[in-house]
PDB file of C-alpha atoms in Angstrom:
ATOM      1  CA  GLY A 447       0.000   0.000   0.000  1.00  0.00           C
ATOM      2  CA  ASP A 448       0.878   3.638  -0.259  1.00  0.00           C
ATOM      3  CA  SER A 449       1.972   4.912   3.148  1.00  0.00           C
ATOM      4  CA  SER A 450       1.286   8.504   2.093  1.00  0.00           C
ATOM      5  CA  VAL A 451      -2.410   7.594   1.805  1.00  0.00           C
ATOM      6  CA  VAL A 452      -2.355   6.520   5.460  1.00  0.00           C
ATOM      7  CA  PHE A 453      -0.862   9.873   6.441  1.00  0.00           C
ATOM      8  CA  PHE A 454      -3.467  11.758   4.462  1.00  0.00           C
ATOM      9  CA  GLU A 455      -6.236   9.631   5.966  1.00  0.00           C
ATOM     10  CA  LEU A 456      -4.973  10.565   9.428  1.00  0.00           C
ATOM     11  CA  PHE A 457      -4.991  14.203   8.421  1.00  0.00           C
ATOM     12  CA  VAL A 458      -8.541  13.966   7.098  1.00  0.00           C
ATOM     13  CA  ILE A 459      -9.715  12.445  10.377  1.00  0.00           C
ATOM     14  CA  ARG A 460      -7.938  15.136  12.401  1.00  0.00           C
ATOM     15  CA  LEU A 461      -9.117  17.940  10.125  1.00  0.00           C
ATOM     16  CA  ARG A 462     -12.729  16.846  10.381  1.00  0.00           C
ATOM     17  CA  GLY A 463     -12.239  17.005  14.143  1.00  0.00           C
ATOM     18  CA  GLY A 464     -11.249  20.673  13.861  1.00  0.00           C
ATOM     19  CA  ALA A 465      -7.466  20.372  14.025  1.00  0.00           C
ATOM     20  CA  LYS A 466      -5.387  23.144  12.488  1.00  0.00           C
ATOM     21  CA  VAL A 467      -3.471  22.405   9.295  1.00  0.00           C
ATOM     22  CA  LYS A 468      -0.204  23.531  10.900  1.00  0.00           C
ATOM     23  CA  THR A 469      -0.629  21.169  13.848  1.00  0.00           C
ATOM     24  CA  VAL A 470      -1.379  18.136  11.724  1.00  0.00           C
ATOM     25  CA  ALA A 471       1.381  18.947   9.234  1.00  0.00           C
ATOM     26  CA  GLU A 472       3.860  18.967  12.113  1.00  0.00           C
ATOM     27  CA  GLU A 473       2.424  15.722  13.518  1.00  0.00           C
ATOM     28  CA  LEU A 474       2.892  14.043  10.139  1.00  0.00           C
ATOM     29  CA  GLY A 475       6.494  15.248   9.855  1.00  0.00           C
ATOM     30  CA  PHE A 476       6.153  17.889   7.145  1.00  0.00           C
ATOM     31  CA  SER A 477       8.716  20.676   7.433  1.00  0.00           C
ATOM     32  CA  THR A 478       6.110  23.389   6.889  1.00  0.00           C
ATOM     33  CA  PRO A 479       2.337  23.676   6.560  1.00  0.00           C
ATOM     34  CA  TYR A 480       2.968  24.855   2.981  1.00  0.00           C
ATOM     35  CA  ALA A 481       4.795  21.615   2.128  1.00  0.00           C
ATOM     36  CA  PHE A 482       1.911  19.597   3.508  1.00  0.00           C
ATOM     37  CA  SER A 483      -0.650  21.735   1.688  1.00  0.00           C
ATOM     38  CA  LYS A 484       1.169  21.188  -1.628  1.00  0.00           C
ATOM     39  CA  ALA A 485       1.291  17.423  -1.114  1.00  0.00           C
ATOM     40  CA  PHE A 486      -2.357  17.259  -0.028  1.00  0.00           C
ATOM     41  CA  SER A 487      -3.459  19.402  -2.981  1.00  0.00           C
ATOM     42  CA  ALA A 488      -1.517  17.240  -5.430  1.00  0.00           C
ATOM     43  CA  ARG A 489      -3.244  14.100  -4.145  1.00  0.00           C
ATOM     44  CA  PHE A 490      -6.795  15.381  -3.620  1.00  0.00           C
ATOM     45  CA  GLY A 491      -7.106  18.349  -5.979  1.00  0.00           C
ATOM     46  CA  LEU A 492      -7.945  20.874  -3.266  1.00  0.00           C
ATOM     47  CA  SER A 493      -6.145  22.484  -0.363  1.00  0.00           C
ATOM     48  CA  PRO A 494      -6.507  21.194   3.187  1.00  0.00           C
ATOM     49  CA  ARG A 495      -8.431  24.348   4.110  1.00  0.00           C
ATOM     50  CA  ALA A 496     -10.768  23.930   1.152  1.00  0.00           C
ATOM     51  CA  TYR A 497     -11.276  20.329   2.211  1.00  0.00           C
ATOM     52  CA  GLN A 498     -12.125  21.483   5.712  1.00  0.00           C
ATOM     53  CA  ARG A 499     -14.624  24.039   4.379  1.00  0.00           C
ATOM     54  CA  THR A 500     -16.380  21.496   2.179  1.00  0.00           C
ATOM     55  CA  ASN A 501     -16.119  18.739   4.815  1.00  0.00           C
ATOM     56  CA  ALA A 502     -15.956  16.090   2.094  1.00  0.00           C
ATOM     57  CA  LYS A 503     -16.094  12.458   3.156  1.00  0.00           C
ATOM     58  CA  PRO A 504     -12.551  11.021   3.497  1.00  0.00           C
ATOM     59  CA  SER A 505     -13.357   7.754   1.730  1.00  0.00           C
ATOM     60  CA  ALA A 506     -14.694   9.607  -1.327  1.00  0.00           C
ATOM     61  CA  ALA A 507     -11.651  11.874  -1.542  1.00  0.00           C
ATOM     62  CA  ILE A 508      -9.243   8.954  -1.164  1.00  0.00           C
ATOM     63  CA  LYS A 509     -11.138   6.848  -3.713  1.00  0.00           C
ATOM     64  CA  ASP A 510     -11.090   9.739  -6.223  1.00  0.00           C
ATOM     65  CA  SER A 511      -7.334  10.164  -5.824  1.00  0.00           C
ATOM     66  CA  ALA A 512      -6.745   6.543  -6.850  1.00  0.00           C
ATOM     67  CA  ASN A 513      -8.266   7.112 -10.314  1.00  0.00           C
TER      68      ASN A 513
END
């Protein structure tokens, strides 16, 4: 499996719980929130903040990224 998917799944769970992007980026080992935002955007097609605003379902976002 792709370990980066696991990291992003953890972020999605934390984000839906109201965690700040900066906090989760640090928890996942990204050097900056910007680096995490770029990686998240590349995988899911929207920024972490946009994801939080839309509150999309994690399974749908992860499934879409596999296509």
